[in-house]
Amino acid sequence: MRVALYVTCLVDLMRPEIGFAALQLLERAGCTVVVPEGQTCCGQPAASAGQRAIAVELAKKAVAELEGFECVVVPSGSCAEHICNGYPQLLADEPAWAARAQAVAAATRELSQFLVEAGTDFVPDGDFSGSVTYHDSCKGLRGLGIKQQPRELLARLPGLKLEEMSECEECCGFGGAFSVKYGEVSTRIVDRKCESIADVGADVVAGGDLGCLLNIEGRLRRRGDETTRVLHFAEILAGEAAK
């Protein structure tokens, strides 16, 4: 299968090793992977901020770059949700773009979705040994139903023990611009998340959205936790967690 890997701007700029881990996993699943060179932001921040014209422009750009692939795979529930649910809404009233947006949306999968759909015979490369607790990101969970897929994949690593934190589905307080506009509220929310992480005592906090992970890691460090690792599930599955 020929797939497009939509890396996301945050991964590209802040933690490109997640993109390389996703590439490794897709190739292990037997895919021919193309990373469209012109890809930039999916436009979700603009849409969330009410900047519709910019969001529409970025949606059209992405649709033009991603159409024609058998599948578009995104290592981010947030960005995948915007492509799947946001693009058809943003371009619904433009006849030249509506069907194209729907086609790209139908072909798009968040990374854990895609790998689970690849079948139970998919075996990750990772040899991680230790305990992991998982944070469910809001957009992926509520917009795409991403819940069991990453857990199922992590469970395929024999040395990994999944320890569920309390309120694992509760927001981490990031919300993109929300954490900037409402810093005090955001801090209170992420403090609750950090307390749940501390209570479970896992070696690693894993998730599927880098924005959430950066927010959680930053607050953990400010609270004095220098030992709990914060990783994208792709890094664990691909063996990058051991490096």
PDB file of C-alpha atoms in Angstrom:
ATOM      1  CA  MET A   1       0.000   0.000   0.000  1.00  0.00           C
ATOM      2  CA  ARG A   2       1.237   3.474  -0.915  1.00  0.00           C
ATOM      3  CA  VAL A   3       0.570   5.858   1.955  1.00  0.00           C
ATOM      4  CA  ALA A   4       1.255   9.513   2.665  1.00  0.00           C
ATOM      5  CA  LEU A   5       2.766  10.260   6.056  1.00  0.00           C
ATOM      6  CA  TYR A   6       1.427  13.605   7.250  1.00  0.00           C
ATOM      7  CA  VAL A   7       4.080  14.401   9.836  1.00  0.00           C
ATOM      8  CA  THR A   8       2.356  17.475  11.384  1.00  0.00           C
ATOM      9  CA  CYS A   9       4.106  20.781  11.950  1.00  0.00           C
ATOM     10  CA  LEU A  10       4.564  20.250  15.693  1.00  0.00           C
ATOM     11  CA  VAL A  11       6.346  16.916  15.201  1.00  0.00           C
ATOM     12  CA  ASP A  12       8.478  18.394  12.431  1.00  0.00           C
ATOM     13  CA  LEU A  13       9.569  21.358  14.530  1.00  0.00           C
ATOM     14  CA  MET A  14       9.658  19.995  18.074  1.00  0.00           C
ATOM     15  CA  ARG A  15      10.239  16.232  18.028  1.00  0.00           C
ATOM     16  CA  PRO A  16      11.033  14.893  14.548  1.00  0.00           C
ATOM     17  CA  GLU A  17      11.991  11.505  16.003  1.00  0.00           C
ATOM     18  CA  ILE A  18       8.251  10.810  16.279  1.00  0.00           C
ATOM     19  CA  GLY A  19       7.980  11.212  12.523  1.00  0.00           C
ATOM     20  CA  PHE A  20      10.887   8.832  11.951  1.00  0.00           C
ATOM     21  CA  ALA A  21       9.326   6.328  14.361  1.00  0.00           C
ATOM     22  CA  ALA A  22       6.012   6.526  12.481  1.00  0.00           C
ATOM     23  CA  LEU A  23       7.862   5.998   9.189  1.00  0.00           C
ATOM     24  CA  GLN A  24       9.614   2.943  10.610  1.00  0.00           C
ATOM     25  CA  LEU A  25       6.348   1.444  11.837  1.00  0.00           C
ATOM     26  CA  LEU A  26       4.592   2.010   8.522  1.00  0.00           C
ATOM     27  CA  GLU A  27       7.424   0.409   6.586  1.00  0.00           C
ATOM     28  CA  ARG A  28       7.363  -2.532   8.988  1.00  0.00           C
ATOM     29  CA  ALA A  29       3.656  -2.865   8.222  1.00  0.00           C
ATOM     30  CA  GLY A  30       4.599  -3.297   4.548  1.00  0.00           C
ATOM     31  CA  CYS A  31       3.730   0.181   3.295  1.00  0.00           C
ATOM     32  CA  THR A  32       5.463   2.245   0.673  1.00  0.00           C
ATOM     33  CA  VAL A  33       5.663   5.581   2.456  1.00  0.00           C
ATOM     34  CA  VAL A  34       5.764   9.022   0.844  1.00  0.00           C
ATOM     35  CA  VAL A  35       6.268  12.173   2.896  1.00  0.00           C
ATOM     36  CA  PRO A  36       4.827  15.038   0.802  1.00  0.00           C
ATOM     37  CA  GLU A  37       7.528  17.695   0.876  1.00  0.00           C
ATOM     38  CA  GLY A  38       5.227  20.709   0.754  1.00  0.00           C
ATOM     39  CA  GLN A  39       3.141  19.792   3.784  1.00  0.00           C
ATOM     40  CA  THR A  40       2.828  22.413   6.497  1.00  0.00           C
ATOM     41  CA  CYS A  41       0.088  23.016   9.084  1.00  0.00           C
ATOM     42  CA  CYS A  42      -3.259  21.236   8.736  1.00  0.00           C
ATOM     43  CA  GLY A  43      -4.972  24.488   9.702  1.00  0.00           C
ATOM     44  CA  GLN A  44      -6.551  23.361  12.937  1.00  0.00           C
ATOM     45  CA  PRO A  45      -5.113  26.253  15.026  1.00  0.00           C
ATOM     46  CA  ALA A  46      -6.553  28.763  12.565  1.00  0.00           C
ATOM     47  CA  ALA A  47      -9.940  27.038  12.576  1.00  0.00           C
ATOM     48  CA  SER A  48      -9.993  26.921  16.382  1.00  0.00           C
ATOM     49  CA  ALA A  49      -9.127  30.624  16.543  1.00  0.00           C
ATOM     50  CA  GLY A  50     -11.979  31.545  14.193  1.00  0.00           C
ATOM     51  CA  GLN A  51      -9.662  32.418  11.310  1.00  0.00           C
ATOM     52  CA  ARG A  52     -11.834  30.669   8.743  1.00  0.00           C
ATOM     53  CA  ALA A  53     -10.221  32.119   5.602  1.00  0.00           C
ATOM     54  CA  ILE A  54      -6.772  30.889   6.659  1.00  0.00           C
ATOM     55  CA  ALA A  55      -8.195  27.514   7.698  1.00  0.00           C
ATOM     56  CA  VAL A  56      -9.870  27.096   4.304  1.00  0.00           C
ATOM     57  CA  GLU A  57      -6.680  28.038   2.464  1.00  0.00           C
ATOM     58  CA  LEU A  58      -4.641  25.504   4.448  1.00  0.00           C
ATOM     59  CA  ALA A  59      -7.297  22.823   3.986  1.00  0.00           C
ATOM     60  CA  LYS A  60      -7.188  23.254   0.208  1.00  0.00           C
ATOM     61  CA  LYS A  61      -3.390  23.127   0.244  1.00  0.00           C
ATOM     62  CA  ALA A  62      -3.376  19.879   2.221  1.00  0.00           C
ATOM     63  CA  VAL A  63      -6.121  18.267   0.136  1.00  0.00           C
ATOM     64  CA  ALA A  64      -4.185  19.003  -3.058  1.00  0.00           C
ATOM     65  CA  GLU A  65      -1.032  17.447  -1.574  1.00  0.00           C
ATOM     66  CA  LEU A  66      -2.674  14.380  -0.031  1.00  0.00           C
ATOM     67  CA  GLU A  67      -5.282  13.280  -2.582  1.00  0.00           C
ATOM     68  CA  GLY A  68      -4.440  10.259  -4.685  1.00  0.00           C
ATOM     69  CA  PHE A  69      -2.841   8.206  -1.931  1.00  0.00           C
ATOM     70  CA  GLU A  70      -4.437   4.954  -0.817  1.00  0.00           C
ATOM     71  CA  CYS A  71      -4.187   6.186   2.750  1.00  0.00           C
ATOM     72  CA  VAL A  72      -3.013   9.262   4.655  1.00  0.00           C
ATOM     73  CA  VAL A  73      -1.527   8.401   8.049  1.00  0.00           C
ATOM     74  CA  VAL A  74      -1.131  11.001  10.801  1.00  0.00           C
ATOM     75  CA  PRO A  75       0.743  10.487  14.108  1.00  0.00           C
ATOM     76  CA  SER A  76      -1.665  12.882  15.827  1.00  0.00           C
ATOM     77  CA  GLY A  77      -5.287  12.370  16.769  1.00  0.00           C
ATOM     78  CA  SER A  78      -5.810  16.125  16.784  1.00  0.00           C
ATOM     79  CA  CYS A  79      -4.594  16.755  13.235  1.00  0.00           C
ATOM     80  CA  ALA A  80      -6.195  13.571  11.900  1.00  0.00           C
ATOM     81  CA  GLU A  81      -9.523  14.615  13.410  1.00  0.00           C
ATOM     82  CA  HIS A  82      -9.307  17.999  11.723  1.00  0.00           C
ATOM     83  CA  ILE A  83      -8.624  16.427   8.322  1.00  0.00           C
ATOM     84  CA  CYS A  84     -11.413  13.870   8.780  1.00  0.00           C
ATOM     85  CA  ASN A  85     -14.070  16.095  10.296  1.00  0.00           C
ATOM     86  CA  GLY A  86     -12.930  19.681   9.734  1.00  0.00           C
ATOM     87  CA  TYR A  87     -12.036  19.650   6.042  1.00  0.00           C
ATOM     88  CA  PRO A  88     -15.421  18.378   4.781  1.00  0.00           C
ATOM     89  CA  GLN A  89     -17.155  21.068   6.838  1.00  0.00           C
ATOM     90  CA  LEU A  90     -14.825  23.887   5.789  1.00  0.00           C
ATOM     91  CA  LEU A  91     -15.090  23.038   2.073  1.00  0.00           C
ATOM     92  CA  ALA A  92     -18.697  21.818   1.946  1.00  0.00           C
ATOM     93  CA  ASP A  93     -19.959  24.929   0.127  1.00  0.00           C
ATOM     94  CA  GLU A  94     -17.273  24.896  -2.573  1.00  0.00           C
ATOM     95  CA  PRO A  95     -18.258  22.498  -5.374  1.00  0.00           C
ATOM     96  CA  ALA A  96     -14.733  22.296  -6.745  1.00  0.00           C
ATOM     97  CA  TRP A  97     -13.367  21.153  -3.389  1.00  0.00           C
ATOM     98  CA  ALA A  98     -16.120  19.412  -1.409  1.00  0.00           C
ATOM     99  CA  ALA A  99     -15.776  15.943  -2.968  1.00  0.00           C
ATOM    100  CA  ARG A 100     -11.988  16.168  -2.897  1.00  0.00           C
ATOM    101  CA  ALA A 101     -12.021  17.023   0.821  1.00  0.00           C
ATOM    102  CA  GLN A 102     -14.384  14.130   1.532  1.00  0.00           C
ATOM    103  CA  ALA A 103     -12.140  11.714  -0.374  1.00  0.00           C
ATOM    104  CA  VAL A 104      -9.043  12.751   1.578  1.00  0.00           C
ATOM    105  CA  ALA A 105     -10.997  12.581   4.830  1.00  0.00           C
ATOM    106  CA  ALA A 106     -12.167   9.048   4.026  1.00  0.00           C
ATOM    107  CA  ALA A 107      -8.580   7.966   3.306  1.00  0.00           C
ATOM    108  CA  THR A 108      -7.109   9.478   6.486  1.00  0.00           C
ATOM    109  CA  ARG A 109      -6.237   7.434   9.569  1.00  0.00           C
ATOM    110  CA  GLU A 110      -4.548   8.290  12.830  1.00  0.00           C
ATOM    111  CA  LEU A 111      -1.412   6.140  13.198  1.00  0.00           C
ATOM    112  CA  SER A 112      -2.717   3.690  15.818  1.00  0.00           C
ATOM    113  CA  GLN A 113      -5.964   3.287  13.846  1.00  0.00           C
ATOM    114  CA  PHE A 114      -4.015   2.386  10.745  1.00  0.00           C
ATOM    115  CA  LEU A 115      -1.681  -0.072  12.466  1.00  0.00           C
ATOM    116  CA  VAL A 116      -4.535  -1.897  14.206  1.00  0.00           C
ATOM    117  CA  GLU A 117      -6.395  -2.119  10.905  1.00  0.00           C
ATOM    118  CA  ALA A 118      -3.219  -3.595   9.401  1.00  0.00           C
ATOM    119  CA  GLY A 119      -3.999  -6.754  11.374  1.00  0.00           C
ATOM    120  CA  THR A 120      -3.029  -8.654  14.494  1.00  0.00           C
ATOM    121  CA  ASP A 121       0.072 -10.012  12.795  1.00  0.00           C
ATOM    122  CA  PHE A 122       1.726  -6.580  12.968  1.00  0.00           C
ATOM    123  CA  VAL A 123       4.538  -6.852  15.483  1.00  0.00           C
ATOM    124  CA  PRO A 124       6.277  -3.622  16.635  1.00  0.00           C
ATOM    125  CA  ASP A 125      10.064  -3.309  16.673  1.00  0.00           C
ATOM    126  CA  GLY A 126      10.311  -2.044  20.240  1.00  0.00           C
ATOM    127  CA  ASP A 127      11.822  -3.991  23.103  1.00  0.00           C
ATOM    128  CA  PHE A 128      10.622  -1.651  25.850  1.00  0.00           C
ATOM    129  CA  SER A 129      10.609  -3.011  29.385  1.00  0.00           C
ATOM    130  CA  GLY A 130       8.772  -1.124  32.103  1.00  0.00           C
ATOM    131  CA  SER A 131       5.436   0.440  33.026  1.00  0.00           C
ATOM    132  CA  VAL A 132       3.458   2.882  30.885  1.00  0.00           C
ATOM    133  CA  THR A 133       0.387   4.961  31.637  1.00  0.00           C
ATOM    134  CA  TYR A 134      -1.618   6.376  28.739  1.00  0.00           C
ATOM    135  CA  HIS A 135      -3.158   9.834  28.308  1.00  0.00           C
ATOM    136  CA  ASP A 136      -6.151   9.989  25.955  1.00  0.00           C
ATOM    137  CA  SER A 137      -6.143  13.204  23.953  1.00  0.00           C
ATOM    138  CA  CYS A 138      -9.457  14.994  23.577  1.00  0.00           C
ATOM    139  CA  LYS A 139      -9.712  15.296  19.791  1.00  0.00           C
ATOM    140  CA  GLY A 140      -8.580  11.770  19.001  1.00  0.00           C
ATOM    141  CA  LEU A 141     -10.776  10.232  21.693  1.00  0.00           C
ATOM    142  CA  ARG A 142     -13.959  12.176  21.069  1.00  0.00           C
ATOM    143  CA  GLY A 143     -13.605  12.954  17.381  1.00  0.00           C
ATOM    144  CA  LEU A 144     -12.176   9.683  16.081  1.00  0.00           C
ATOM    145  CA  GLY A 145     -12.795   7.116  18.802  1.00  0.00           C
ATOM    146  CA  ILE A 146      -9.097   6.571  19.491  1.00  0.00           C
ATOM    147  CA  LYS A 147      -9.020   4.641  22.766  1.00  0.00           C
ATOM    148  CA  GLN A 148      -8.174   0.945  22.572  1.00  0.00           C
ATOM    149  CA  GLN A 149      -6.010   1.105  19.446  1.00  0.00           C
ATOM    150  CA  PRO A 150      -2.787   2.465  21.023  1.00  0.00           C
ATOM    151  CA  ARG A 151      -3.283   0.266  24.079  1.00  0.00           C
ATOM    152  CA  GLU A 152      -3.700  -2.810  21.890  1.00  0.00           C
ATOM    153  CA  LEU A 153      -0.464  -2.007  20.068  1.00  0.00           C
ATOM    154  CA  LEU A 154       1.475  -1.334  23.266  1.00  0.00           C
ATOM    155  CA  ALA A 155       0.208  -4.629  24.693  1.00  0.00           C
ATOM    156  CA  ARG A 156       2.026  -6.437  21.863  1.00  0.00           C
ATOM    157  CA  LEU A 157       5.333  -5.564  23.556  1.00  0.00           C
ATOM    158  CA  PRO A 158       5.939  -8.397  26.046  1.00  0.00           C
ATOM    159  CA  GLY A 159       8.048  -6.322  28.454  1.00  0.00           C
ATOM    160  CA  LEU A 160       5.548  -3.485  28.742  1.00  0.00           C
ATOM    161  CA  LYS A 161       3.053  -3.225  31.596  1.00  0.00           C
ATOM    162  CA  LEU A 162       0.170  -0.819  31.097  1.00  0.00           C
ATOM    163  CA  GLU A 163      -0.876   1.003  34.271  1.00  0.00           C
ATOM    164  CA  GLU A 164      -4.067   3.025  33.805  1.00  0.00           C
ATOM    165  CA  MET A 165      -4.099   6.374  35.573  1.00  0.00           C
ATOM    166  CA  SER A 166      -7.315   7.744  37.038  1.00  0.00           C
ATOM    167  CA  GLU A 167      -9.170  10.180  34.754  1.00  0.00           C
ATOM    168  CA  CYS A 168      -7.034   9.165  31.782  1.00  0.00           C
ATOM    169  CA  GLU A 169      -9.636  10.683  29.441  1.00  0.00           C
ATOM    170  CA  GLU A 170      -9.558  14.077  31.145  1.00  0.00           C
ATOM    171  CA  CYS A 171      -8.056  17.017  29.232  1.00  0.00           C
ATOM    172  CA  CYS A 172      -4.418  17.890  29.896  1.00  0.00           C
ATOM    173  CA  GLY A 173      -5.151  21.621  29.649  1.00  0.00           C
ATOM    174  CA  PHE A 174      -3.245  22.269  26.432  1.00  0.00           C
ATOM    175  CA  GLY A 175      -5.947  22.934  23.852  1.00  0.00           C
ATOM    176  CA  GLY A 176      -3.544  24.845  21.616  1.00  0.00           C
ATOM    177  CA  ALA A 177      -4.163  28.574  22.110  1.00  0.00           C
ATOM    178  CA  PHE A 178      -6.283  27.797  25.198  1.00  0.00           C
ATOM    179  CA  SER A 179      -3.146  27.256  27.268  1.00  0.00           C
ATOM    180  CA  VAL A 180      -1.870  30.674  26.177  1.00  0.00           C
ATOM    181  CA  LYS A 181      -5.112  32.616  26.562  1.00  0.00           C
ATOM    182  CA  TYR A 182      -6.165  30.990  29.822  1.00  0.00           C
ATOM    183  CA  GLY A 183      -2.890  30.129  31.472  1.00  0.00           C
ATOM    184  CA  GLU A 184      -4.196  29.870  35.038  1.00  0.00           C
ATOM    185  CA  VAL A 185      -7.041  27.535  34.098  1.00  0.00           C
ATOM    186  CA  SER A 186      -4.739  25.464  31.892  1.00  0.00           C
ATOM    187  CA  THR A 187      -2.244  25.085  34.740  1.00  0.00           C
ATOM    188  CA  ARG A 188      -4.931  23.860  37.118  1.00  0.00           C
ATOM    189  CA  ILE A 189      -6.065  21.283  34.573  1.00  0.00           C
ATOM    190  CA  VAL A 190      -2.576  19.973  33.826  1.00  0.00           C
ATOM    191  CA  ASP A 191      -1.809  19.851  37.557  1.00  0.00           C
ATOM    192  CA  ARG A 192      -4.695  17.390  37.929  1.00  0.00           C
ATOM    193  CA  LYS A 193      -3.201  15.314  35.148  1.00  0.00           C
ATOM    194  CA  CYS A 194       0.232  15.381  36.767  1.00  0.00           C
ATOM    195  CA  GLU A 195      -1.271  14.251  40.075  1.00  0.00           C
ATOM    196  CA  SER A 196      -2.911  11.286  38.337  1.00  0.00           C
ATOM    197  CA  ILE A 197       0.432  10.428  36.743  1.00  0.00           C
ATOM    198  CA  ALA A 198       2.240  10.646  40.067  1.00  0.00           C
ATOM    199  CA  ASP A 199      -0.373   8.453  41.748  1.00  0.00           C
ATOM    200  CA  VAL A 200       0.029   5.628  39.250  1.00  0.00           C
ATOM    201  CA  GLY A 201       3.848   5.801  39.378  1.00  0.00           C
ATOM    202  CA  ALA A 202       4.550   4.536  35.851  1.00  0.00           C
ATOM    203  CA  ASP A 203       7.961   4.852  34.207  1.00  0.00           C
ATOM    204  CA  VAL A 204       6.489   6.511  31.108  1.00  0.00           C
ATOM    205  CA  VAL A 205       3.505   8.663  30.195  1.00  0.00           C
ATOM    206  CA  ALA A 206       2.512   7.882  26.613  1.00  0.00           C
ATOM    207  CA  GLY A 207       0.089   9.572  24.258  1.00  0.00           C
ATOM    208  CA  GLY A 208      -0.725  10.178  20.632  1.00  0.00           C
ATOM    209  CA  ASP A 209      -0.615  13.990  20.427  1.00  0.00           C
ATOM    210  CA  LEU A 210       2.630  15.881  20.806  1.00  0.00           C
ATOM    211  CA  GLY A 211       0.891  19.064  21.960  1.00  0.00           C
ATOM    212  CA  CYS A 212      -0.515  17.226  24.977  1.00  0.00           C
ATOM    213  CA  LEU A 213       2.795  15.494  25.645  1.00  0.00           C
ATOM    214  CA  LEU A 214       4.784  18.739  25.584  1.00  0.00           C
ATOM    215  CA  ASN A 215       2.300  20.358  27.941  1.00  0.00           C
ATOM    216  CA  ILE A 216       2.373  17.420  30.352  1.00  0.00           C
ATOM    217  CA  GLU A 217       6.147  17.099  30.265  1.00  0.00           C
ATOM    218  CA  GLY A 218       6.676  20.809  30.824  1.00  0.00           C
ATOM    219  CA  ARG A 219       4.428  20.815  33.876  1.00  0.00           C
ATOM    220  CA  LEU A 220       5.920  17.606  35.295  1.00  0.00           C
ATOM    221  CA  ARG A 221       9.384  19.171  35.148  1.00  0.00           C
ATOM    222  CA  ARG A 222       8.196  22.421  36.739  1.00  0.00           C
ATOM    223  CA  ARG A 223       6.692  20.388  39.556  1.00  0.00           C
ATOM    224  CA  GLY A 224      10.068  18.741  40.135  1.00  0.00           C
ATOM    225  CA  ASP A 225       9.510  15.400  38.389  1.00  0.00           C
ATOM    226  CA  GLU A 226      12.699  14.811  36.411  1.00  0.00           C
ATOM    227  CA  THR A 227      12.353  11.039  36.009  1.00  0.00           C
ATOM    228  CA  THR A 228       8.977  10.256  34.424  1.00  0.00           C
ATOM    229  CA  ARG A 229       9.518   9.988  30.688  1.00  0.00           C
ATOM    230  CA  VAL A 230       6.924  11.418  28.297  1.00  0.00           C
ATOM    231  CA  LEU A 231       6.787   9.672  24.924  1.00  0.00           C
ATOM    232  CA  HIS A 232       4.622   9.308  21.856  1.00  0.00           C
ATOM    233  CA  PHE A 233       3.416   5.726  21.536  1.00  0.00           C
ATOM    234  CA  ALA A 234       5.181   5.482  18.161  1.00  0.00           C
ATOM    235  CA  GLU A 235       8.546   6.037  19.861  1.00  0.00           C
ATOM    236  CA  ILE A 236       7.872   3.097  22.189  1.00  0.00           C
ATOM    237  CA  LEU A 237       6.604   0.783  19.449  1.00  0.00           C
ATOM    238  CA  ALA A 238       9.529   1.560  17.147  1.00  0.00           C
ATOM    239  CA  GLY A 239      12.170   1.028  19.828  1.00  0.00           C
ATOM    240  CA  GLU A 240      13.124   4.701  20.083  1.00  0.00           C
ATOM    241  CA  ALA A 241      12.298   4.726  23.809  1.00  0.00           C
ATOM    242  CA  ALA A 242      15.393   2.654  24.532  1.00  0.00           C
ATOM    243  CA  LYS A 243      17.743   5.218  22.962  1.00  0.00           C
TER     244      LYS A 243
END
